Coordinates of N, CA and C in Angstrom, one line a residue:
X1 N -15.7 -15.4 -15.0 CA -15.2 -15.6 -14.1 C -14.1 -15.4 -13.3
X2 N -13.4 -15.5 -14.5 CA -11.7 -15.4 -13.9 C -11.9 -13.9 -13.4
X3 N -12.3 -12.8 -14.0 CA -12.9 -11.3 -14.5 C -13.5 -11.2 -12.7
X4 N -13.8 -12.0 -12.5 CA -14.2 -12.0 -11.2 C -13.8 -12.4 -9.5
X5 N -12.5 -13.2 -10.2 CA -11.8 -13.6 -8.9 C -10.8 -12.3 -9.0
X6 N -10.3 -12.3 -10.4 CA -9.2 -11.0 -10.3 C -9.8 -9.9 -9.1
X7 N -11.1 -9.4 -9.5 CA -11.7 -8.4 -8.4 C -11.7 -9.0 -7.0
X8 N -12.2 -9.7 -6.5 CA -11.9 -10.0 -5.3 C -10.3 -10.3 -4.7
X9 N -9.8 -10.8 -5.7 CA -8.6 -11.2 -5.1 C -7.7 -9.2 -4.6
X10 N -8.2 -8.4 -6.0 CA -7.9 -6.8 -5.7 C -8.2 -6.4 -4.4
X11 N -9.6 -6.7 -4.3 CA -10.5 -5.9 -3.0 C -9.4 -6.3 -1.7
X12 N -9.5 -7.8 -1.5 CA -8.9 -8.6 -0.6 C -7.7 -7.2 -0.5
X13 N -6.7 -7.3 -1.3 CA -5.8 -6.4 -1.2 C -5.5 -4.8 -0.3
X14 N -6.9 -4.5 -1.4 CA -7.3 -3.0 -1.0 C -7.3 -3.1 0.9
X15 N -8.2 -3.8 1.1 CA -8.9 -3.8 2.6 C -7.4 -4.5 3.4
X16 N -6.0 -4.6 3.1 CA -4.9 -4.7 3.9 C -5.2 -6.5 3.8
X17 N -5.9 -7.7 3.4 CA -5.7 -8.9 3.3 C -4.6 -9.4 3.3
X18 N -3.5 -9.4 2.4 CA -3.0 -9.5 1.8 C -1.3 -9.5 2.5
X19 N -1.6 -8.2 2.4 CA 0.2 -7.8 2.8 C 0.0 -8.0 4.8
X20 N -0.7 -7.6 5.8 CA -0.3 -7.3 6.7 C 0.3 -8.0 7.7
X21 N 1.0 -6.8 8.7 CA 2.3 -8.0 9.7 C 1.6 -8.3 10.8
X22 N 1.4 -9.2 10.9 CA 0.7 -10.4 11.9 C 1.3 -11.4 12.6
X23 N 0.9 -11.7 13.6 CA 1.3 -12.5 14.1 C 0.5 -13.8 14.8
X24 N -0.5 -14.0 13.9 CA -1.2 -15.2 14.3 C -1.2 -16.6 13.7
X25 N -2.6 -17.1 14.1 CA -1.9 -18.6 14.2 C -1.6 -19.2 12.2
X26 N -3.0 -17.7 11.3 CA -2.7 -18.1 10.6 C -1.4 -17.8 10.0
X27 N -0.8 -16.9 9.9 CA 1.0 -16.5 9.6 C 1.9 -17.8 9.9
X28 N 1.8 -18.4 11.4 CA 2.5 -19.5 11.5 C 2.3 -20.6 11.3
X29 N 1.2 -20.9 10.5 CA 0.8 -22.3 9.5 C 0.7 -22.3 8.4
X30 N 1.2 -20.3 7.8 CA 2.1 -20.5 6.5 C 3.3 -20.8 6.6
X31 N 4.2 -20.3 7.6 CA 5.1 -20.7 8.0 C 6.1 -21.7 7.6
X32 N 5.6 -22.4 8.4 CA 5.7 -24.2 8.5 C 5.2 -24.7 7.3
X33 N 4.1 -24.6 6.3 CA 3.6 -24.5 5.5 C 5.3 -24.6 4.5
X34 N 5.5 -22.9 4.4 CA 6.6 -23.0 3.2 C 7.9 -23.5 3.5
X35 N 8.3 -24.0 4.8 CA 9.4 -24.3 5.1 C 9.7 -25.7 5.0
X36 N 8.3 -26.3 5.0 CA 7.9 -27.6 4.9 C 8.4 -27.5 3.1
X37 N 8.0 -27.5 2.5 CA 9.0 -27.4 0.8 C 10.5 -27.6 1.0
X38 N 10.6 -28.4 0.5 CA 11.6 -29.1 -0.4 C 12.4 -28.9 -1.7
X39 N 13.1 -28.6 -2.0 CA 13.4 -28.1 -3.2 C 14.1 -29.2 -4.1
X40 N 14.8 -30.3 -3.4 CA 15.6 -31.3 -3.6 C 14.8 -32.5 -4.0
X41 N 12.9 -32.4 -4.0 CA 12.8 -33.4 -4.0 C 11.4 -33.7 -4.7
X42 N 11.7 -31.9 -5.8 CA 10.7 -31.7 -6.7 C 11.7 -30.9 -8.3
X43 N 11.2 -31.5 -9.2 CA 11.9 -31.4 -10.4 C 11.0 -29.8 -10.5
X44 N 11.5 -28.8 -10.5 CA 10.7 -27.6 -10.7 C 11.5 -26.2 -11.6
X45 N 11.2 -25.8 -12.6 CA 11.4 -24.6 -13.1 C 12.6 -23.4 -12.6
X46 N 13.0 -22.8 -13.1 CA 13.7 -21.4 -11.8 C 12.7 -20.5 -11.5
X47 N 11.5 -20.0 -12.0 CA 10.5 -19.2 -11.9 C 9.5 -20.5 -10.1
X48 N 9.6 -21.7 -10.7 CA 9.2 -22.4 -9.9 C 10.0 -22.3 -8.4
X49 N 10.9 -22.7 -8.5 CA 12.1 -22.9 -7.2 C 11.8 -21.3 -6.6
X50 N 11.8 -20.7 -7.7 CA 11.6 -19.0 -7.0 C 10.6 -18.4 -6.2
X51 N 9.7 -19.1 -6.7 CA 8.5 -19.1 -6.4 C 8.4 -19.5 -5.3
X52 N 8.7 -20.8 -4.6 CA 8.7 -21.4 -3.5 C 10.1 -20.3 -2.6
X53 N 10.9 -20.2 -2.8 CA 11.4 -19.5 -1.7 C 10.6 -18.0 -1.8
X54 N 10.6 -17.6 -2.8 CA 9.5 -16.6 -2.0 C 8.4 -16.1 -0.9
X55 N 8.0 -17.1 -1.3 CA 7.0 -18.0 -0.5 C 7.3 -17.9 1.1
X56 N 8.5 -18.6 1.0 CA 8.8 -19.4 2.8 C 9.6 -17.6 3.2
X57 N 10.5 -17.0 2.2 CA 10.7 -15.5 2.8 C 9.7 -14.5 3.3
X58 N 8.5 -14.4 2.5 CA 7.4 -13.8 2.9 C 6.6 -14.0 3.7
X59 N 6.4 -15.1 4.4 CA 5.4 -16.1 5.2 C 6.3 -15.5 6.5
X60 N 8.1 -16.0 6.3 CA 8.7 -15.8 7.8 C 8.4 -13.8 8.2
X61 N 8.6 -13.3 7.1 CA 8.2 -11.6 7.2 C 7.9 -11.6 7.9
X62 N 6.6 -12.4 7.3 CA 5.1 -11.7 7.7 C 4.6 -12.3 9.6
X63 N 5.8 -13.5 10.1 CA 5.9 -13.8 11.4 C 6.2 -12.5 12.6
X64 N 7.3 -11.8 11.6 CA 8.3 -11.3 11.9 C 7.6 -10.4 11.8
X65 N 6.8 -9.3 11.5 CA 5.8 -8.3 11.8 C 7.0 -7.5 10.9
X66 N 7.4 -7.9 9.7 CA 8.4 -6.6 9.1 C 7.8 -6.0 7.4
X67 N 7.0 -5.8 7.6 CA 6.1 -5.7 6.3 C 6.8 -5.0 5.1
X68 N 7.7 -3.8 5.8 CA 8.2 -3.4 4.6 C 9.4 -4.3 3.8
X69 N 10.1 -5.2 4.7 CA 10.3 -6.9 4.2 C 9.6 -7.0 3.1
X70 N 8.4 -8.1 4.5 CA 7.7 -8.7 2.9 C 7.1 -8.2 1.9
X71 N 7.0 -6.5 1.6 CA 6.7 -6.1 0.9 C 8.1 -6.4 -0.5
X72 N 9.1 -6.1 0.0 CA 10.1 -6.1 -0.4 C 10.1 -7.5 -1.1
X73 N 10.2 -8.8 -0.9 CA 10.0 -10.0 -1.6 C 8.8 -9.8 -2.2
X74 N 7.6 -9.2 -2.5 CA 6.7 -9.3 -3.3 C 7.2 -8.4 -4.4
X75 N 8.1 -7.4 -4.5 CA 8.4 -6.7 -5.7 C 9.2 -7.6 -6.0
X76 N 9.8 -8.1 -5.9 CA 10.9 -8.9 -6.5 C 10.7 -9.6 -6.8
X77 N 10.0 -10.4 -6.1 CA 9.0 -11.7 -7.3 C 7.7 -10.9 -8.3
X78 N 7.2 -9.9 -8.2 CA 6.7 -9.4 -9.6 C 7.7 -9.0 -10.7
X79 N 8.9 -8.6 -10.4 CA 10.1 -8.3 -11.3 C 10.2 -9.4 -12.2
X80 N 10.8 -10.3 -11.2 CA 11.2 -12.2 -12.0 C 10.4 -12.6 -12.4
X81 N 8.8 -12.8 -11.9 CA 8.2 -13.2 -12.6 C 7.6 -12.8 -14.4
X82 N 7.8 -11.5 -14.5 CA 7.3 -10.6 -15.6 C 8.4 -11.2 -16.5
X83 N 10.0 -11.2 -16.0 CA 10.3 -11.8 -17.2 C 10.3 -13.1 -17.3
X84 N 10.0 -13.9 -16.4 CA 9.8 -15.3 -16.6 C 9.0 -15.1 -17.7
X85 N 7.6 -15.1 -17.2 CA 6.7 -14.5 -17.9 C 6.9 -14.3 -20.0
X86 N 7.8 -13.8 -20.1 CA 8.5 -12.9 -21.1 C 8.8 -13.9 -21.9
X87 N 9.9 -14.5 -21.3 CA 10.8 -15.0 -21.9 C 9.8 -16.3 -22.6
X88 N 9.2 -17.0 -21.5 CA 8.5 -17.8 -22.1 C 7.4 -18.0 -23.1
X89 N 6.9 -16.7 -22.8 CA 5.7 -16.5 -24.3 C 6.7 -16.1 -25.9
X90 N 7.8 -15.3 -25.2 CA 8.6 -15.5 -26.7 C 8.9 -16.0 -27.5
X91 N 9.5 -17.6 -26.4 CA 9.7 -18.6 -27.3 C 8.3 -19.3 -28.0
X92 N 7.5 -19.4 -27.8 CA 6.5 -19.7 -27.8 C 5.8 -19.3 -29.0
X93 N 5.7 -18.0 -29.6 CA 5.0 -16.8 -30.7 C 5.6 -16.6 -31.0
X94 N 6.9 -15.8 -32.0 CA 7.0 -14.5 -32.2 C 6.3 -12.8 -32.1
X95 N 4.4 -13.4 -32.6 CA 3.8 -12.2 -31.9 C 4.0 -11.8 -31.3
X96 N 4.3 -12.5 -30.2 CA 4.0 -12.0 -28.7 C 4.9 -10.9 -28.4
X97 N 6.9 -11.2 -29.4 CA 7.6 -10.4 -28.8 C 7.6 -9.1 -28.6
X98 N 6.3 -7.9 -29.7 CA 6.4 -6.9 -29.9 C 5.4 -6.7 -28.6
X99 N 4.6 -7.7 -28.6 CA 3.7 -6.9 -27.1 C 4.0 -7.0 -26.0
X100 N 5.2 -7.6 -25.4 CA 5.6 -8.4 -24.2 C 6.7 -6.7 -23.4
X101 N 6.8 -6.3 -24.6 CA 7.4 -5.1 -23.7 C 6.6 -3.5 -22.8
X102 N 5.8 -4.0 -22.9 CA 4.1 -3.3 -22.9 C 3.5 -3.8 -21.0
X103 N 4.0 -5.4 -20.8 CA 3.4 -6.2 -19.9 C 3.6 -5.8 -18.6
X104 N 3.4 -5.7 -17.1 CA 3.0 -5.5 -16.4 C 2.1 -6.1 -15.2
X105 N 3.3 -6.2 -14.2 CA 2.3 -7.2 -13.1 C 1.4 -6.2 -12.4
X106 N 0.0 -6.7 -12.3 CA -0.8 -5.5 -11.8 C -1.0 -6.1 -10.1
X107 N -0.8 -6.8 -9.9 CA -1.2 -7.9 -8.5 C -0.5 -9.0 -8.1
X108 N -0.2 -9.5 -7.3 CA 0.1 -11.0 -7.6 C -0.3 -11.7 -5.7
X109 N -1.3 -12.5 -5.7 CA -1.8 -13.0 -4.2 C -0.5 -14.5 -3.8
X110 N -0.2 -14.5 -2.8 CA 0.2 -15.6 -2.2 C -0.4 -16.5 -1.3
X111 N -0.3 -17.5 -1.2 CA -0.9 -18.3 -0.5 C -0.4 -19.3 0.8
X112 N -0.4 -20.2 1.5 CA 0.3 -21.2 2.0 C -0.6 -22.4 3.2
X113 N -0.8 -23.0 2.9 CA -1.6 -23.6 4.5 C -0.6 -25.1 4.5
X114 N -1.6 -25.8 5.2 CA -0.1 -27.2 5.2 C -0.4 -28.2 4.5
X115 N -1.1 -28.3 3.0 CA -0.9 -29.1 1.9 C -0.8 -28.0 1.2
X116 N -1.1 -26.7 0.4 CA -0.8 -26.3 -0.6 C -0.3 -25.1 -0.5
X117 N 0.9 -24.5 -1.6 CA 1.1 -23.3 -1.4 C 1.1 -22.7 -2.7
X118 N 0.1 -21.3 -2.8 CA -0.2 -21.0 -3.9 C 0.9 -19.2 -4.7
X119 N 1.3 -19.5 -5.5 CA 1.4 -17.9 -6.1 C 0.5 -17.6 -7.5
X120 N 0.1 -16.9 -7.4 CA -1.0 -16.3 -8.1 C -1.0 -14.8 -8.6
X121 N -0.4 -14.4 -9.9 CA -0.5 -13.1 -10.1 C -0.6 -12.3 -11.4
X122 N -1.4 -11.3 -11.5 CA -1.7 -11.5 -12.9 C -1.3 -9.9 -13.6
X123 N -0.7 -10.0 -15.2 CA -0.4 -9.2 -15.9 C -1.3 -8.6 -16.6
X124 N -0.8 -7.4 -16.9 CA -2.1 -6.3 -17.7 C -1.0 -6.0 -18.7
X125 N -1.5 -6.0 -20.3 CA -1.6 -5.1 -21.0 C -1.4 -3.8 -21.6
X126 N -0.4 -3.2 -22.2 CA -0.9 -1.5 -22.5 C -2.3 -1.0 -22.5
X127 N -2.3 -2.3 -23.9 CA -3.6 -2.3 -24.4 C -5.1 -2.7 -23.4
X128 N -4.6 -2.7 -22.4 CA -6.0 -3.1 -21.1 C -6.1 -4.7 -21.1
X129 N -5.5 -5.4 -21.7 CA -5.7 -7.2 -21.5 C -5.2 -7.8 -20.3
X130 N -5.5 -8.5 -19.7 CA -4.9 -9.0 -18.5 C -4.5 -10.6 -18.8
X131 N -3.2 -10.9 -18.3 CA -3.0 -12.4 -18.1 C -2.8 -12.3 -17.2
X132 N -3.3 -13.8 -16.4 CA -2.5 -13.9 -15.0 C -2.1 -15.8 -15.5
X133 N -1.5 -16.1 -14.5 CA -0.5 -17.3 -13.8 C -0.2 -17.4 -12.7
X134 N -0.5 -18.6 -12.4 CA 0.0 -19.3 -11.0 C 1.0 -20.4 -11.1
X135 N 1.6 -20.7 -10.3 CA 2.1 -21.4 -9.4 C 1.7 -22.4 -8.3
X136 N 1.6 -23.6 -8.4 CA 0.5 -24.5 -7.2 C 1.8 -25.4 -6.8
X137 N 2.1 -25.2 -5.5 CA 2.8 -26.7 -4.6 C 1.9 -26.8 -4.1
X138 N 2.0 -28.1 -4.4 CA 1.1 -29.1 -3.1 C 1.7 -30.8 -3.0
X139 N 1.1 -30.8 -1.8 CA 1.5 -32.2 -1.0 C 0.6 -33.3 -1.7
X140 N 1.8 -33.9 -3.0 CA 0.8 -34.8 -2.8 C 0.7 -36.5 -2.5
X141 N 0.8 -37.3 -1.8 CA 0.8 -38.6 -1.5 C 2.6 -38.2 -0.9
X142 N 2.5 -37.2 0.7 CA 3.4 -37.1 1.2 C 5.1 -36.5 0.9
X143 N 4.7 -36.2 -0.8 CA 6.0 -35.0 -1.3 C 5.1 -33.8 -1.6
X144 N 5.7 -32.8 -1.9 CA 5.3 -32.1 -2.3 C 6.1 -31.9 -4.5
X145 N 5.0 -31.5 -4.8 CA 4.7 -31.1 -6.1 C 4.3 -30.4 -6.8
X146 N 4.7 -29.4 -7.7 CA 4.5 -28.5 -8.5 C 3.2 -29.7 -9.2
X147 N 2.2 -28.5 -9.2 CA 0.6 -28.4 -10.0 C 0.9 -27.9 -11.3
X148 N 0.5 -27.6 -12.2 CA 0.1 -26.9 -13.7 C -0.9 -26.1 -13.6

């Protein structure tokens, strides 16, 4: 089931749904939702704070129609997300340390609405195994909170 979802996300990216420069209502809503997230109101890890900042900057760049700028935010987040993921896994298990050198982020998907901002990324190891991570920030009882 997870693989099916990954394929759908990848297909959407191939056809340009993910990072097209547009000035439509959806992009304005995404930027407004991202701007509502106040980092001071929620306890977040550095990775989660970074993810929230990327959502804000990425949606603003899309509204401005600057696809190159939007893509640069995604690329920067890919590198930081992969590093954070590697550090967490290395702490959890010594056996991961050898595997981590070969991890690569192969897909990242960002989306925000009035009530939720979500970042999802997929990591691929050289042996072909896929690992995925996601960060969701949601508005619960009027406050933005990280949902694990």
